[in-house]
PDB file of C-alpha atoms in Angstrom:
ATOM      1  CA  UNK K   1     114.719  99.569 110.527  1.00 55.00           C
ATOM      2  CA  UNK K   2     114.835  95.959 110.072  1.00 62.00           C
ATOM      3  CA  UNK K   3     116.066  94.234 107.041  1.00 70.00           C
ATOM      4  CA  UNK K   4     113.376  95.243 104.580  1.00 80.00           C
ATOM      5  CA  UNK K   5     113.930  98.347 105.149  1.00 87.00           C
ATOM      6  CA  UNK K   6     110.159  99.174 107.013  1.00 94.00           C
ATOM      7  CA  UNK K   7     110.224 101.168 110.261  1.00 94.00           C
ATOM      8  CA  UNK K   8     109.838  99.351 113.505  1.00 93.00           C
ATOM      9  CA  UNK K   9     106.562 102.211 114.770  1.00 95.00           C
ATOM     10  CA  UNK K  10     105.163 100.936 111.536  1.00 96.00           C
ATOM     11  CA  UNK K  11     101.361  99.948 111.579  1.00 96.00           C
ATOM     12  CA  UNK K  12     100.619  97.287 109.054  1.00 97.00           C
ATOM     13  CA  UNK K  13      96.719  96.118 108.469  1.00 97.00           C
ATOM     14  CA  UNK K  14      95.510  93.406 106.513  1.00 97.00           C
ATOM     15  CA  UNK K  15      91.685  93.747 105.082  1.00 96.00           C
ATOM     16  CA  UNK K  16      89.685  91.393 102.608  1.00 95.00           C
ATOM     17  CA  UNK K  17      86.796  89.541 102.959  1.00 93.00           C
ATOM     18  CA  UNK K  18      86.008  86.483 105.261  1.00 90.00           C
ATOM     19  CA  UNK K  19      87.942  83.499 104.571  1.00 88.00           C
ATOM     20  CA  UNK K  20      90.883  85.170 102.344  1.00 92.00           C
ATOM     21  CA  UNK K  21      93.600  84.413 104.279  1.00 92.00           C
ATOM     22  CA  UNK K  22      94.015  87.660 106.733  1.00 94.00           C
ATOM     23  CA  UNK K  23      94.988  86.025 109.767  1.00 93.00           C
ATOM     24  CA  UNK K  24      97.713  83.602 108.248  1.00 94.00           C
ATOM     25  CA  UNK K  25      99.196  86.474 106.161  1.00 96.00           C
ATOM     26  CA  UNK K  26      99.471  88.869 109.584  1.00 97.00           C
ATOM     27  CA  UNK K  27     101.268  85.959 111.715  1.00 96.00           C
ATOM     28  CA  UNK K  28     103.532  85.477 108.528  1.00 96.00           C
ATOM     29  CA  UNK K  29     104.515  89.265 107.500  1.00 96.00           C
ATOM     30  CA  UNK K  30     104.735  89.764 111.351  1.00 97.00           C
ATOM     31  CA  UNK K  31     107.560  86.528 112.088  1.00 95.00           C
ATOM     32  CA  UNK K  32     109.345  88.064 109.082  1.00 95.00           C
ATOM     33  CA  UNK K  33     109.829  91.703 110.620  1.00 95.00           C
ATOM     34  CA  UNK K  34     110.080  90.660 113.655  1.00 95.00           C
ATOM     35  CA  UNK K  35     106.639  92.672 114.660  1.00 97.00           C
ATOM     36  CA  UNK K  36     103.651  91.950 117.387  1.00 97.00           C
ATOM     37  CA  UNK K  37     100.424  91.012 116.117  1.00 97.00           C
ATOM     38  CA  UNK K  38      96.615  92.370 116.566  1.00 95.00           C
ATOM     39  CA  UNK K  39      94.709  89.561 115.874  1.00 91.00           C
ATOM     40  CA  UNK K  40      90.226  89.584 115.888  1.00 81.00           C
ATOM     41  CA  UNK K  41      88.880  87.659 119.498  1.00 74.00           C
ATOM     42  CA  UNK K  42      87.047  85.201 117.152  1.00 73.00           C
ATOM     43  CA  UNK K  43      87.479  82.185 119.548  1.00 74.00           C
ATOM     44  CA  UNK K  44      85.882  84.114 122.383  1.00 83.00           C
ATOM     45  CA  UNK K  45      83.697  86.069 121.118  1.00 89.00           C
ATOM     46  CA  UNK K  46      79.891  85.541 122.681  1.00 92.00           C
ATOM     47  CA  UNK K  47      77.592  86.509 120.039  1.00 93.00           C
ATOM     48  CA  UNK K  48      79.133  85.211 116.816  1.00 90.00           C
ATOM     49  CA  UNK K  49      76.931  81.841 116.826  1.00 89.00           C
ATOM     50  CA  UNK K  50      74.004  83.859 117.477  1.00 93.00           C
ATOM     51  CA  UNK K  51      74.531  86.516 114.667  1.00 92.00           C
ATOM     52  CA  UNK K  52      74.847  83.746 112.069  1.00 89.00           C
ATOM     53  CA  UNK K  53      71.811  82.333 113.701  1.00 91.00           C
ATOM     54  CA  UNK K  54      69.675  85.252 113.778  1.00 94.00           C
ATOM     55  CA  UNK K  55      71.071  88.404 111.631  1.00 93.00           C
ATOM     56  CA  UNK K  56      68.600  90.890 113.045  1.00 95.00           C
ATOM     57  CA  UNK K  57      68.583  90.071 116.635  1.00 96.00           C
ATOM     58  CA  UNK K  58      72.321  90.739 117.023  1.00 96.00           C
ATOM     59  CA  UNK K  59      74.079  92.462 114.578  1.00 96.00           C
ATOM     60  CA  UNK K  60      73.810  95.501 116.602  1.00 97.00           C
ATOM     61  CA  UNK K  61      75.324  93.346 119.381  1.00 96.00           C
ATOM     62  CA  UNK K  62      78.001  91.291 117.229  1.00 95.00           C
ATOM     63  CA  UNK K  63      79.071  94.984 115.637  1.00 95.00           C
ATOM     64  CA  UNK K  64      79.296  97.042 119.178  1.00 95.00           C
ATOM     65  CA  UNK K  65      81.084  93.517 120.608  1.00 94.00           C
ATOM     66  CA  UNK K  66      83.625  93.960 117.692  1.00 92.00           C
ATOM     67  CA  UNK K  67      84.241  97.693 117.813  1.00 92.00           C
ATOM     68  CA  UNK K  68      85.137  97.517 121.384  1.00 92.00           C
ATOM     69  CA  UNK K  69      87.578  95.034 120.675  1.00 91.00           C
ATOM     70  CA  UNK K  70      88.973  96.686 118.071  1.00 90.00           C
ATOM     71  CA  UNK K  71      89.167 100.267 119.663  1.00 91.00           C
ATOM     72  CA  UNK K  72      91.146  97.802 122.405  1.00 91.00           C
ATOM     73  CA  UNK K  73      93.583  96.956 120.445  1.00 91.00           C
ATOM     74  CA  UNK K  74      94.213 100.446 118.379  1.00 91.00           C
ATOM     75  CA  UNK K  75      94.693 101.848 122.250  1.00 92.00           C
ATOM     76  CA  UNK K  76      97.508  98.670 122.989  1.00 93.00           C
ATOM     77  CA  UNK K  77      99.249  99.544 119.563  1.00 94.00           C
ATOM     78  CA  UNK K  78      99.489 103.363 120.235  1.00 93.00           C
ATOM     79  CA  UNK K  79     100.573 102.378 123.644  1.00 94.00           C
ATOM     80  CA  UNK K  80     103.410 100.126 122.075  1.00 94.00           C
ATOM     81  CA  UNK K  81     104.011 102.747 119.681  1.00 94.00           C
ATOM     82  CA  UNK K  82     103.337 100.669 116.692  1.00 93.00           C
ATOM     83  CA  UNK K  83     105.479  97.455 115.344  1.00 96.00           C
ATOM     84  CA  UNK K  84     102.558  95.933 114.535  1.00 97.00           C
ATOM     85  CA  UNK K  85     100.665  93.488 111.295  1.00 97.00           C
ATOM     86  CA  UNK K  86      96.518  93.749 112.407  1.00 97.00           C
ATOM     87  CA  UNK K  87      94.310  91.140 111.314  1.00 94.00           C
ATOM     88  CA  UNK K  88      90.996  93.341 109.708  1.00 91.00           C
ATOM     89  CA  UNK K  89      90.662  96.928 110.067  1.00 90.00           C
ATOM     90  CA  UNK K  90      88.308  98.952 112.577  1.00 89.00           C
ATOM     91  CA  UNK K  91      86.905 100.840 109.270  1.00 92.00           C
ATOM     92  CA  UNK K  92      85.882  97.496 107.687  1.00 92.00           C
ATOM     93  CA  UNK K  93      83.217  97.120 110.621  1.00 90.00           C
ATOM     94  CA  UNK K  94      81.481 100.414 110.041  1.00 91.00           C
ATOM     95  CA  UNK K  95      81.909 101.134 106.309  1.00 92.00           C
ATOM     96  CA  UNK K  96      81.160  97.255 105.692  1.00 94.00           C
ATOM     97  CA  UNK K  97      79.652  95.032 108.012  1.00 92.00           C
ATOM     98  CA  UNK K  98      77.197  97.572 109.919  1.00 94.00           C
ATOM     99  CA  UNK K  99      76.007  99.531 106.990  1.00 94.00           C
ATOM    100  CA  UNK K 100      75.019  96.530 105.213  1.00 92.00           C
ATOM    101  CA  UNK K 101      73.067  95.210 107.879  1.00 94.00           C
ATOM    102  CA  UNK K 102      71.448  99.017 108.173  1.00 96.00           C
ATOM    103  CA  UNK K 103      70.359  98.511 104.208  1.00 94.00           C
ATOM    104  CA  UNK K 104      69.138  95.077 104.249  1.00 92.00           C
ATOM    105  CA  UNK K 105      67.090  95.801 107.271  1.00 95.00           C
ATOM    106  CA  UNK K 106      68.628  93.585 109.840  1.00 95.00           C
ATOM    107  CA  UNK K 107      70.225  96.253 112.045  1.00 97.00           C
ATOM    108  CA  UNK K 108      67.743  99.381 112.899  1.00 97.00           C
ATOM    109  CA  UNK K 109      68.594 102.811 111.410  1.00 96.00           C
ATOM    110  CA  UNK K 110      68.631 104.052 115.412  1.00 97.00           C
ATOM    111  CA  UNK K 111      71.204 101.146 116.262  1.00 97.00           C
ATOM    112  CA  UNK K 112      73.583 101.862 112.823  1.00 97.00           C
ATOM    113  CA  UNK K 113      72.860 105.882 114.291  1.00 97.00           C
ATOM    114  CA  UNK K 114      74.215 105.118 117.502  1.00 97.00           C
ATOM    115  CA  UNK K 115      77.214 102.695 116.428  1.00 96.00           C
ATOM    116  CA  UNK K 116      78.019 104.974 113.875  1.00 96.00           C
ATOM    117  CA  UNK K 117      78.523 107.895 115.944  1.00 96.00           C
ATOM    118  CA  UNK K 118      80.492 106.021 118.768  1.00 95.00           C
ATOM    119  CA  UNK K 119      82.636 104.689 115.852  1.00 94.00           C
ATOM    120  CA  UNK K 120      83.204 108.410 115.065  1.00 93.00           C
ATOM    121  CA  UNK K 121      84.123 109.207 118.738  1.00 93.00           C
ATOM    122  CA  UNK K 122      86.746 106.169 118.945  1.00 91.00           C
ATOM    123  CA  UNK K 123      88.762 107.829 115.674  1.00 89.00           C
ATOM    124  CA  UNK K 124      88.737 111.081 117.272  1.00 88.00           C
ATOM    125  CA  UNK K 125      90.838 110.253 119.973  1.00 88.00           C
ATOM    126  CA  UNK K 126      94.560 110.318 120.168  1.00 85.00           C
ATOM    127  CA  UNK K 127      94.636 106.523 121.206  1.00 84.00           C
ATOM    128  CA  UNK K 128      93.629 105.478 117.456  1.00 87.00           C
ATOM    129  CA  UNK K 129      96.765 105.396 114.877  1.00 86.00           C
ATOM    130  CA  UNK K 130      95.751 105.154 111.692  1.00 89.00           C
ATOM    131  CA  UNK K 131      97.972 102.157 109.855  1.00 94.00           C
ATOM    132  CA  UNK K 132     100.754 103.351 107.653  1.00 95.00           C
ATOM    133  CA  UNK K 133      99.686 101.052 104.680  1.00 97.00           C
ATOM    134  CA  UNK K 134      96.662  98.572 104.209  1.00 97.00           C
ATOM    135  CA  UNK K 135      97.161  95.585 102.671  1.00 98.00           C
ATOM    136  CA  UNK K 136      93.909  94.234 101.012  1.00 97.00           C
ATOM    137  CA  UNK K 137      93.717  90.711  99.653  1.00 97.00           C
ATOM    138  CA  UNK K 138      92.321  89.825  96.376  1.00 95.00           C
ATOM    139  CA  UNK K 139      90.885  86.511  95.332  1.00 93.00           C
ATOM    140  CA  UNK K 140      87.910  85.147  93.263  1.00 93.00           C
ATOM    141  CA  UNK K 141      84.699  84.434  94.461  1.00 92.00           C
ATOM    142  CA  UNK K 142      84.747  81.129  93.814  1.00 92.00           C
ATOM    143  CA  UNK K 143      88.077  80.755  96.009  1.00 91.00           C
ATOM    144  CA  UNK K 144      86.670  82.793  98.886  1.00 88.00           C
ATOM    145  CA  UNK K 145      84.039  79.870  99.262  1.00 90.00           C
ATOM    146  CA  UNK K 146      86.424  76.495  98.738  1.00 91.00           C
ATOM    147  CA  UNK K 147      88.699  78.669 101.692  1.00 88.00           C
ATOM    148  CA  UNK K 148      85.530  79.100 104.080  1.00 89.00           C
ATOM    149  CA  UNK K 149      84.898  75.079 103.497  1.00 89.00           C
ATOM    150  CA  UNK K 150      88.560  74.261 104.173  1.00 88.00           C
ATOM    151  CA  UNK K 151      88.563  76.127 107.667  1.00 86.00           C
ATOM    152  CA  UNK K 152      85.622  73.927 108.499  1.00 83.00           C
ATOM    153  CA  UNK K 153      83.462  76.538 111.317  1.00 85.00           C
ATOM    154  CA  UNK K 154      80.190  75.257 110.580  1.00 86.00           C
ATOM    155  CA  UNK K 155      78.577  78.443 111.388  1.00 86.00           C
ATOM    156  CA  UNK K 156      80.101  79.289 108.311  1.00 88.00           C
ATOM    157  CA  UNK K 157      79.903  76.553 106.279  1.00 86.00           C
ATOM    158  CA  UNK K 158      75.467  76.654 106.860  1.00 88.00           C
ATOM    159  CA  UNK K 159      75.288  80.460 106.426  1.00 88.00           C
ATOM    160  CA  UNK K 160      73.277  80.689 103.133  1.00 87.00           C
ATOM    161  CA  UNK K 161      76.142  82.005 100.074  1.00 87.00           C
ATOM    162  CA  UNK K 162      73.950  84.686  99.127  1.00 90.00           C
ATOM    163  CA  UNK K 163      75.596  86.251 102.437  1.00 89.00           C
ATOM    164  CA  UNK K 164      79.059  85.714 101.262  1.00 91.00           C
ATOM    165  CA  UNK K 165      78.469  87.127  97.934  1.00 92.00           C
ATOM    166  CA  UNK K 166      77.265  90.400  99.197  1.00 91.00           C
ATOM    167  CA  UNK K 167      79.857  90.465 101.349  1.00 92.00           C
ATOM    168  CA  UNK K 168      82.317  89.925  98.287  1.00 93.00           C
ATOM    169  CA  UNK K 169      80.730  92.659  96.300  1.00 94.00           C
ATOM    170  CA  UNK K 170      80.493  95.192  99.434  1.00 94.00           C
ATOM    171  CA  UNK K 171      84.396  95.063  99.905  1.00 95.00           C
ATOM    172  CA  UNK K 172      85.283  95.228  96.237  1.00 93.00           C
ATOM    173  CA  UNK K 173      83.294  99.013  96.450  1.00 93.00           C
ATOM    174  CA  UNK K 174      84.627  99.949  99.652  1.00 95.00           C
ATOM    175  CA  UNK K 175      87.773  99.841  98.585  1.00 96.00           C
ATOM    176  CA  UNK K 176      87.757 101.454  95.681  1.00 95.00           C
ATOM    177  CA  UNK K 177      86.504 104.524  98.247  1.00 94.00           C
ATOM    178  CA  UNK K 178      88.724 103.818 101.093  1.00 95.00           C
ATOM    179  CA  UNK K 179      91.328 106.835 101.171  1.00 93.00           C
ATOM    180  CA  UNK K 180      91.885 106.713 104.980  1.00 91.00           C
ATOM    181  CA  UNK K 181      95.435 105.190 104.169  1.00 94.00           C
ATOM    182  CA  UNK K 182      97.710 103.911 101.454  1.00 96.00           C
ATOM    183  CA  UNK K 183      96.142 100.704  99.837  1.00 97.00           C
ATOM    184  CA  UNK K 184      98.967  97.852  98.534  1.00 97.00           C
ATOM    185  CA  UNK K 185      96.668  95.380  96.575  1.00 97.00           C
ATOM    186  CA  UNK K 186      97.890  91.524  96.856  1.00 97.00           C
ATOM    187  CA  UNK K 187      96.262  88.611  95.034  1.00 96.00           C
ATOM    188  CA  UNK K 188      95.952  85.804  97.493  1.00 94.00           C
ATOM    189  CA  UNK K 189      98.003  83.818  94.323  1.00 93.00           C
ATOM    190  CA  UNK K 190     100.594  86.045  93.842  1.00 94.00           C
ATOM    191  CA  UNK K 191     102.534  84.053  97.449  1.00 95.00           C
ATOM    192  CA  UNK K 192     102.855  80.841  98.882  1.00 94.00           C
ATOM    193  CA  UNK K 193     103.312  81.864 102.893  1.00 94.00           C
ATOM    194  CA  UNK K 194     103.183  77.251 103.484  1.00 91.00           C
ATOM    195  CA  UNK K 195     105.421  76.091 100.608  1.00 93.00           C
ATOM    196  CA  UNK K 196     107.903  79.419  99.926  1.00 94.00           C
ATOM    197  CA  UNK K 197     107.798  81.999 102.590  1.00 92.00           C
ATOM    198  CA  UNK K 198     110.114  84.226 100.403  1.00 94.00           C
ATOM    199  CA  UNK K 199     107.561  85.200  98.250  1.00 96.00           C
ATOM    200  CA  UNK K 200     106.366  87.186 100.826  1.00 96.00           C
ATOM    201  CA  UNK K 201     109.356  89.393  99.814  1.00 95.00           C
ATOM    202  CA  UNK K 202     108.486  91.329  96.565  1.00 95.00           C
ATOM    203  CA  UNK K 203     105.221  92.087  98.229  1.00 95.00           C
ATOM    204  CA  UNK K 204     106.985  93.427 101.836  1.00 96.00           C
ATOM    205  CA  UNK K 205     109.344  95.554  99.340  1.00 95.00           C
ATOM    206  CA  UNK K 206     106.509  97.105  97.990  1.00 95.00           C
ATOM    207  CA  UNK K 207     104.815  97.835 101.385  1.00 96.00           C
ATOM    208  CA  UNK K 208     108.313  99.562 102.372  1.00 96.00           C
ATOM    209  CA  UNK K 209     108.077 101.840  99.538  1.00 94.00           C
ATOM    210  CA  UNK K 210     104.255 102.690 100.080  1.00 95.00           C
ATOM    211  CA  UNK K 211     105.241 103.495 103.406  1.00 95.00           C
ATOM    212  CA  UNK K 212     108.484 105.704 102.971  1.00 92.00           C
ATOM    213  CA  UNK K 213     106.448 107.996 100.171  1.00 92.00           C
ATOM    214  CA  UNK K 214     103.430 107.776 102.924  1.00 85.00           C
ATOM    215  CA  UNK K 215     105.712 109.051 105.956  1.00 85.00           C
ATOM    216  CA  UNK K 216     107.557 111.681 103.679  1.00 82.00           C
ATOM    217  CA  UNK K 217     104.432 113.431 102.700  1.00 76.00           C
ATOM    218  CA  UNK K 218     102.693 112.890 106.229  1.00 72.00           C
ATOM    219  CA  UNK K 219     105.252 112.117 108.732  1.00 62.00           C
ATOM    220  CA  UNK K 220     104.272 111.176 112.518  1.00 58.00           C
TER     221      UNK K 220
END
């Protein structure tokens, strides 16, 4: 236990739409409890300037890219045996990103078929932990798009906002249907990780408690 009380095998994931804060929120709740981090290989990643370039020439690509990094990574934290804050969650790719390239017709019905049912294959095996709690971020709209402008990635910055928008109403559904693990909601506003690190700490107590109910109904 460390001093907030959360176990040390604990897996910790962070989920919200693009340019809400995920990444700066995992290094932050990670330095505080002393955890590793599992972070998304944006940097080297060789088909994300393509996708935004051309949506239905590789989102198939981009998606199968992405789940075999993530499936990477879920194998290195069972092989730590947890201690870790993740950056985005494997289920956000499938239940998300894929299917709504599937609907709006820029990823095939075979290619969803296919990476759907080697998604389903990767959660099967004993090499995927599911995370303890999930912490997804909150913000309005309106903020999402000042925070993607403010990162400055120009890939970004040109993609048309229709995009963003249904990305912002796609993750406010999913998860009010995501049941795969305990959900701690956090408005983006409610902490100041830059200015006041310790407001982090009403929001970790919560996650402790989450976790502790989570563990004594279904304990590992």
């Amino acid at each position: 236990m460390n001093s907030f009380n959360i176990p040390q095998d604990a897996i910790i994931t962070i989920a919200g739409t693009v340019g809400v804060g995920k990444s700066t929120l995992t290094q932050a709740l990670a330095d505080k409890l002393n955890f590793k981090t599992s972070f998304e290989n944006v940097d080297h990643n060789p088909y994300l300037d393509k996708f935004y370039q051309d949506f239905e020439r590789w989102s198939f690509h981009l998606q199968i890219y992405f789940l075999a990094e993530r499936f990477k990574e879920q194998k290195r934290m069972f092989e730590y045996g947890g201690g870790f804050v993740q950056d985005r969650s494997i289920y956000e790719d499938v239940d998300i990103f894929a299917k709504m390239h599937e609907e709006q017709g820029t990823m095939s019905k075979d290619d969803f078929r296919t990476y759907s049912e080697l998604f389903n294959a990767m959660v099967m095996t004993p090499y995927f932990p599911k995370p303890d709690v999930l912490i997804y971020l909150e913000c309005d709209y309106d903020e999402v798009i000042e925070r993607i402008k403010q990162r400055g990635r120009e890939i970004e910055i040109d993609t048309n906002p229709e995009y963003w928008q249904k990305l912002f109403d796609r993750y406010d559904h999913w998860i009010n249907n995501f049941n795969a693990c305990p959900v701690v909601r956090v408005n983006i506003n409610e902490y100041d990780i830059h200015n006041d690190p310790d407001t982090l700490n009403p929001i970790i107590d919560k996650i402790a408690h989450v976790i502790d109910t989570y563990r004594q109904v279904d304990p590992r």
